[in-house]
Amino acid sequence: MVTRQSAPLGAPNWIDLTTSDLERAQQFYGAVFGWTYETGGPEYGGYVTASVDGNVVAGLMSNDPQWNAPDAWTTYLHTADADATVASAIAAGGGNCGGVMDIPEKGRMAMMTDPAGVFYGIWQLAGHEGFAVFNEAGAPVYHQLTTRDYAGGLDFYRTVYGWSTEVVSDTDEFRYSTANFDGEALVGVMDGSVYLPEGVPGDWAVFFGADDVDKTIELIVANGGSVVRAAEDTPYGRLAAVADPTGAGFNLSSLQD
């Protein structure tokens, strides 16, 4: 199992699910990925932490109807100083939703938008090191930003988070770059301007590892989820886009050697 102390600065270091049915979500992801759970006390608002084989991998929390937001996964980027990152992001054209929040004995966080309006979070470590396992079944293996403003998005994340990016393809049909950390591509950035629905600014998506993508899809459907994009073989492994029972989307990826 691939474990780590913490993610590189600027890279994704935590994910959590906002869901309108917390109990059903736990049942679903437990059945699909084998997750086990621990629920925080009142000081953490009942926040649920999911683990794979005892290693922390994700969080789950209830979706407040007052937020008027769909159920969704959120990707958090590692920062050493949440306040400074918020200031830098705002100066670069991004936004901050509600300031910086202290999570007792865990860290500091803020919810952000980039200049194109794509929602994401930042996490500053202070006891909670983020997801401790990756590139394993049921754990994150990759993250992707799909955006209407491809060039502007790359400039923003390079400026604020220090990304080192590499162009993979630069055609009208497929425009894509990766953000590399210590020589490893942990994030992809896709130009979604051609195919994103009207009014949708883009999104951050998480890819979970699967020993067998097709069998995992069968589990997803059997437990009330759905297939958004059928499994297909690609140069980067066998991939699929799916959704949980309340519509929160995520991706599957076969595990690479």
Coordinates of N, CA, C and O in Angstrom, one line a residue, residues 149-257:
D149 N -11.8 28.4 -18.8 CA -10.6 29.3 -19.1 C -9.4 28.5 -18.9 O -8.7 28.6 -17.8
Y150 N -9.0 27.8 -19.9 CA -7.8 26.9 -19.7 C -6.5 27.7 -19.5 O -5.8 27.4 -18.5
A151 N -6.2 28.6 -20.4 CA -5.0 29.4 -20.2 C -5.0 30.2 -18.9 O -4.0 30.2 -18.2
G152 N -6.1 30.8 -18.6 CA -6.2 31.6 -17.4 C -6.1 30.8 -16.1 O -5.5 31.2 -15.1
G153 N -6.7 29.5 -16.2 CA -6.6 28.6 -15.1 C -5.2 28.2 -14.8 O -4.7 28.2 -13.6
L154 N -4.5 27.9 -15.8 CA -3.1 27.5 -15.6 C -2.3 28.6 -15.0 O -1.5 28.4 -14.1
D155 N -2.5 29.8 -15.5 CA -1.7 31.0 -15.0 C -2.1 31.2 -13.5 O -1.2 31.4 -12.7
F156 N -3.4 31.0 -13.2 CA -3.8 31.3 -11.8 C -3.1 30.3 -10.8 O -2.6 30.6 -9.8
Y157 N -3.2 29.0 -11.2 CA -2.7 28.0 -10.2 C -1.2 28.0 -10.2 O -0.6 27.7 -9.2
R158 N -0.5 28.3 -11.3 CA 0.9 28.5 -11.3 C 1.3 29.7 -10.3 O 2.3 29.6 -9.6
T159 N 0.6 30.8 -10.4 CA 0.9 31.9 -9.7 C 0.7 31.7 -8.2 O 1.5 32.1 -7.3
V160 N -0.5 31.2 -7.8 CA -0.9 31.0 -6.4 C -0.3 29.8 -5.8 O 0.1 29.9 -4.6
Y161 N -0.2 28.7 -6.5 CA 0.2 27.4 -5.9 C 1.5 26.9 -6.3 O 1.9 25.8 -5.9
G162 N 2.2 27.7 -7.2 CA 3.5 27.3 -7.6 C 3.6 26.1 -8.5 O 4.6 25.4 -8.5
W163 N 2.5 25.8 -9.2 CA 2.5 24.6 -10.1 C 3.6 24.7 -11.2 O 3.8 25.7 -11.8
S164 N 4.2 23.5 -11.4 CA 5.0 23.4 -12.6 C 4.2 22.5 -13.6 O 3.8 21.4 -13.3
T165 N 3.9 23.1 -14.8 CA 3.0 22.5 -15.7 C 3.6 22.0 -17.0 O 4.7 22.6 -17.4
E166 N 3.0 21.0 -17.6 CA 3.6 20.4 -18.8 C 2.4 20.2 -19.8 O 1.4 19.6 -19.4
V167 N 2.6 20.7 -21.0 CA 1.5 20.5 -22.0 C 1.5 19.0 -22.5 O 2.6 18.5 -22.9
V168 N 0.3 18.4 -22.5 CA 0.2 17.1 -23.0 C -0.4 17.1 -24.4 O 0.1 16.4 -25.3
S169 N -1.3 18.0 -24.7 CA -1.9 18.1 -26.0 C -2.4 19.6 -26.1 O -2.9 20.2 -25.2
D170 N -2.3 20.1 -27.4 CA -2.7 21.5 -27.6 C -3.4 21.6 -28.9 O -3.0 22.4 -29.8
T171 N -4.5 20.9 -29.1 CA -5.3 21.0 -30.3 C -6.7 21.4 -29.8 O -7.1 21.3 -28.6
D172 N -7.5 21.9 -30.8 CA -8.9 22.3 -30.5 C -9.7 21.2 -29.9 O -10.7 21.3 -29.1
E173 N -9.4 19.9 -30.4 CA -10.2 18.8 -29.9 C -9.8 18.3 -28.5 O -10.6 17.8 -27.8
F174 N -8.5 18.5 -28.2 CA -8.1 18.0 -26.9 C -6.9 18.9 -26.4 O -5.8 18.8 -26.9
R175 N -7.2 19.8 -25.5 CA -6.2 20.7 -24.9 C -6.0 20.4 -23.4 O -7.0 20.5 -22.7
Y176 N -4.8 19.9 -23.1 CA -4.6 19.3 -21.7 C -3.2 19.5 -21.3 O -2.3 19.4 -22.0
S177 N -3.1 19.8 -20.0 CA -1.8 19.9 -19.3 C -1.8 19.2 -18.0 O -2.9 18.9 -17.4
T178 N -0.6 18.9 -17.5 CA -0.5 18.3 -16.2 C 0.3 19.2 -15.3 O 1.1 20.0 -15.7
A179 N 0.0 19.1 -14.0 CA 0.8 19.8 -12.9 C 1.6 18.7 -12.3 O 1.1 17.7 -11.8
N180 N 2.9 18.9 -12.3 CA 3.8 17.9 -11.8 C 4.5 18.3 -10.5 O 4.9 19.4 -10.3
F181 N 4.6 17.3 -9.6 CA 5.2 17.5 -8.3 C 6.2 16.5 -8.0 O 5.9 15.3 -8.1
D182 N 7.4 16.9 -7.8 CA 8.6 16.0 -7.7 C 8.6 15.0 -8.8 O 8.8 13.8 -8.6
G183 N 8.3 15.4 -10.0 CA 8.4 14.6 -11.2 C 7.1 13.8 -11.5 O 7.1 13.0 -12.4
E184 N 6.1 13.9 -10.6 CA 4.9 13.0 -10.8 C 3.7 13.9 -11.1 O 3.5 14.9 -10.5
A185 N 3.0 13.5 -12.2 CA 1.8 14.2 -12.6 C 0.6 13.9 -11.6 O 0.1 12.8 -11.7
L186 N 0.3 14.8 -10.7 CA -0.8 14.5 -9.8 C -2.1 15.2 -10.2 O -3.1 14.9 -9.6
V187 N -2.0 16.2 -11.1 CA -3.2 17.0 -11.5 C -3.2 17.1 -13.0 O -2.2 17.3 -13.6
G188 N -4.4 17.0 -13.6 CA -4.6 17.3 -15.0 C -5.5 18.6 -15.1 O -6.4 18.8 -14.3
V189 N -5.2 19.4 -16.1 CA -6.1 20.5 -16.4 C -6.6 20.4 -17.9 O -5.8 20.3 -18.8
M190 N -7.9 20.3 -18.0 CA -8.5 20.1 -19.3 C -9.3 21.4 -19.8 O -10.0 22.0 -19.0
D191 N -9.1 21.7 -21.0 CA -9.9 22.8 -21.6 C -11.3 22.2 -21.9 O -11.6 21.4 -22.8
G192 N -12.3 22.7 -21.1 CA -13.7 22.3 -21.3 C -14.6 23.3 -22.0 O -15.8 23.1 -22.0
S193 N -14.0 24.3 -22.6 CA -14.8 25.4 -23.1 C -15.7 24.9 -24.3 O -16.8 25.5 -24.5
V194 N -15.4 23.9 -25.0 CA -16.2 23.4 -26.1 C -17.4 22.6 -25.7 O -18.5 22.7 -26.2
Y195 N -17.3 21.8 -24.6 CA -18.3 20.9 -24.3 C -19.0 21.1 -22.9 O -20.0 20.4 -22.6
L196 N -18.5 22.0 -22.1 CA -19.2 22.2 -20.8 C -20.6 22.8 -21.0 O -20.7 23.7 -21.9
P197 N -21.6 22.4 -20.3 CA -23.0 22.9 -20.5 C -23.0 24.4 -20.2 O -22.2 24.9 -19.4
E198 N -23.9 25.1 -20.8 CA -24.1 26.6 -20.6 C -24.2 26.9 -19.1 O -25.0 26.2 -18.4
G199 N -23.5 27.8 -18.6 CA -23.6 28.2 -17.2 C -22.8 27.4 -16.2 O -22.7 27.8 -15.1
V200 N -22.1 26.4 -16.7 CA -21.3 25.6 -15.8 C -19.8 26.0 -16.0 O -19.2 25.9 -17.1
P201 N -19.2 26.5 -14.9 CA -17.8 27.0 -15.0 C -16.7 26.0 -15.2 O -15.6 26.3 -15.6
G202 N -17.1 24.7 -14.8 CA -16.1 23.7 -14.8 C -16.1 23.0 -13.4 O -16.9 23.4 -12.5
D203 N -15.2 22.1 -13.1 CA -15.1 21.5 -11.8 C -13.8 20.8 -11.6 O -13.0 20.7 -12.5
W204 N -13.6 20.5 -10.3 CA -12.5 19.6 -9.9 C -13.1 18.2 -9.7 O -14.1 18.1 -9.0
A205 N -12.4 17.2 -10.3 CA -12.9 15.9 -10.2 C -11.8 15.0 -9.6 O -10.6 15.2 -9.8
V206 N -12.2 14.0 -8.8 CA -11.3 13.1 -8.2 C -11.4 11.7 -8.9 O -12.5 11.3 -9.2
F207 N -10.3 11.1 -9.1 CA -10.2 9.7 -9.7 C -9.9 8.8 -8.5 O -8.8 8.9 -7.9
F208 N -10.7 7.8 -8.3 CA -10.4 6.7 -7.3 C -9.9 5.5 -8.0 O -10.3 5.1 -9.1
G209 N -8.9 4.8 -7.3 CA -8.3 3.6 -7.9 C -9.3 2.5 -7.8 O -10.1 2.4 -6.8
A210 N -9.2 1.6 -8.8 CA -10.0 0.3 -8.7 C -9.1 -0.8 -9.3 O -8.5 -0.7 -10.3
D211 N -9.2 -1.9 -8.5 CA -8.4 -3.1 -9.0 C -9.1 -3.6 -10.3 O -8.3 -4.1 -11.2
D212 N -10.4 -3.5 -10.4 CA -11.1 -3.9 -11.7 C -12.2 -2.9 -11.9 O -13.2 -2.9 -11.2
V213 N -12.0 -2.0 -12.8 CA -13.0 -0.9 -13.1 C -14.3 -1.4 -13.4 O -15.4 -0.9 -12.9
D214 N -14.4 -2.4 -14.2 CA -15.8 -2.9 -14.6 C -16.5 -3.6 -13.5 O -17.7 -3.4 -13.3
K215 N -15.8 -4.3 -12.6 CA -16.5 -4.9 -11.5 C -16.9 -3.8 -10.5 O -17.9 -3.9 -9.8
T216 N -16.1 -2.8 -10.4 CA -16.4 -1.7 -9.5 C -17.7 -1.0 -10.0 O -18.5 -0.6 -9.2
I217 N -17.8 -0.8 -11.3 CA -19.0 -0.2 -11.9 C -20.2 -1.1 -11.5 O -21.3 -0.5 -11.2
E218 N -20.1 -2.4 -11.6 CA -21.2 -3.3 -11.3 C -21.6 -3.0 -9.8 O -22.8 -3.0 -9.5
L219 N -20.7 -2.9 -8.9 CA -21.0 -2.6 -7.5 C -21.7 -1.2 -7.4 O -22.6 -1.1 -6.6
I220 N -21.2 -0.2 -8.1 CA -21.8 1.1 -8.0 C -23.2 1.1 -8.5 O -24.1 1.6 -7.8
V221 N -23.5 0.4 -9.5 CA -24.9 0.3 -10.0 C -25.8 -0.5 -9.1 O -26.9 -0.1 -8.8
A222 N -25.2 -1.6 -8.6 CA -26.0 -2.5 -7.6 C -26.3 -1.7 -6.3 O -27.3 -2.1 -5.7
N223 N -25.5 -0.7 -6.0 CA -25.8 0.0 -4.8 C -26.4 1.4 -5.0 O -26.3 2.2 -4.1
G224 N -27.0 1.6 -6.1 CA -27.8 2.8 -6.3 C -27.1 3.9 -7.1 O -27.7 5.0 -7.3
G225 N -25.9 3.7 -7.5 CA -25.1 4.7 -8.2 C -25.4 4.6 -9.7 O -26.3 3.8 -10.1
S226 N -24.8 5.4 -10.5 CA -25.0 5.4 -12.0 C -23.7 5.6 -12.7 O -22.7 6.0 -12.2
V227 N -23.8 5.3 -14.0 CA -22.6 5.5 -14.9 C -22.9 6.7 -15.7 O -23.9 6.9 -16.4
V228 N -21.9 7.6 -15.7 CA -22.0 8.9 -16.4 C -21.3 8.7 -17.8 O -21.7 9.2 -18.8
R229 N -20.1 8.0 -17.8 CA -19.4 7.7 -19.0 C -18.8 6.3 -18.8 O -18.1 6.0 -17.9
A230 N -19.2 5.5 -19.8 CA -18.8 4.0 -19.7 C -17.3 3.9 -19.6 O -16.5 4.7 -20.1
A231 N -16.9 2.7 -19.1 CA -15.4 2.5 -19.0 C -14.8 2.3 -20.4 O -15.4 1.8 -21.3
E232 N -13.6 2.9 -20.5 CA -12.9 2.8 -21.8 C -11.4 2.7 -21.5 O -10.9 3.2 -20.5
D233 N -10.7 2.0 -22.3 CA -9.2 1.9 -22.2 C -8.6 3.1 -22.8 O -9.0 3.6 -23.9
T234 N -7.7 3.7 -22.1 CA -6.9 4.9 -22.6 C -5.5 4.7 -22.4 O -5.0 3.8 -21.7
P235 N -4.6 5.6 -22.9 CA -3.2 5.5 -22.6 C -2.8 5.6 -21.1 O -1.7 5.3 -20.7
Y236 N -3.8 6.1 -20.4 CA -3.6 6.3 -18.9 C -4.3 5.3 -18.1 O -4.5 5.5 -16.9
G237 N -4.7 4.2 -18.7 CA -5.4 3.2 -17.9 C -6.9 3.1 -18.3 O -7.4 3.8 -19.2
R238 N -7.6 2.2 -17.7 CA -9.1 2.1 -17.9 C -9.8 3.1 -17.0 O -9.7 3.0 -15.8
L239 N -10.6 3.9 -17.6 CA -11.2 5.0 -16.9 C -12.7 5.0 -17.1 O -13.3 4.5 -18.1
A240 N -13.5 5.6 -16.1 CA -14.9 5.7 -16.2 C -15.3 6.9 -15.3 O -14.7 7.2 -14.4
A241 N -16.5 7.5 -15.7 CA -17.1 8.5 -14.9 C -18.4 8.0 -14.3 O -19.2 7.4 -15.1
V242 N -18.6 8.1 -13.0 CA -19.8 7.6 -12.3 C -20.3 8.6 -11.4 O -19.8 9.7 -11.2
A243 N -21.4 8.2 -10.7 CA -22.0 9.1 -9.7 C -22.6 8.2 -8.6 O -23.0 7.1 -8.8
D244 N -22.6 8.7 -7.4 CA -23.2 8.0 -6.3 C -24.7 8.2 -6.2 O -25.3 8.8 -7.1
P245 N -25.4 7.6 -5.3 CA -26.9 7.6 -5.3 C -27.6 8.9 -5.3 O -28.7 9.1 -5.8
T246 N -26.9 10.0 -4.8 CA -27.5 11.3 -4.8 C -26.9 12.2 -5.8 O -27.2 13.4 -5.8
G247 N -26.1 11.7 -6.7 CA -25.7 12.4 -7.9 C -24.3 13.0 -7.8 O -23.9 13.7 -8.8
A248 N -23.6 12.8 -6.7 CA -22.2 13.3 -6.6 C -21.3 12.5 -7.5 O -21.2 11.3 -7.4
G249 N -20.6 13.2 -8.5 CA -19.8 12.5 -9.5 C -18.4 12.3 -9.0 O -17.8 13.1 -8.3
F250 N -17.8 11.2 -9.5 CA -16.4 10.9 -9.4 C -16.0 10.0 -10.5 O -16.8 9.6 -11.3
N251 N -14.7 9.7 -10.6 CA -14.1 8.9 -11.6 C -13.4 7.7 -11.1 O -13.0 7.7 -9.9
L252 N -13.3 6.7 -11.9 CA -12.6 5.5 -11.6 C -11.4 5.4 -12.5 O -11.4 5.7 -13.7
S253 N -10.3 4.8 -12.0 CA -9.1 4.6 -12.8 C -8.5 3.2 -12.4 O -8.4 2.9 -11.2
S254 N -8.1 2.5 -13.4 CA -7.3 1.3 -13.1 C -6.0 1.7 -12.5 O -5.5 2.8 -12.7
L255 N -5.4 0.8 -11.7 CA -4.2 1.1 -11.0 C -3.0 0.9 -11.9 O -2.9 -0.1 -12.6
Q256 N -2.1 1.9 -11.9 CA -0.9 1.8 -12.8 C 0.2 1.2 -12.0 O 0.4 1.5 -10.8
D257 N 1.1 0.5 -12.6 CA 2.3 -0.1 -12.0 C 3.3 1.0 -11.7 O 3.4 2.0 -12.4

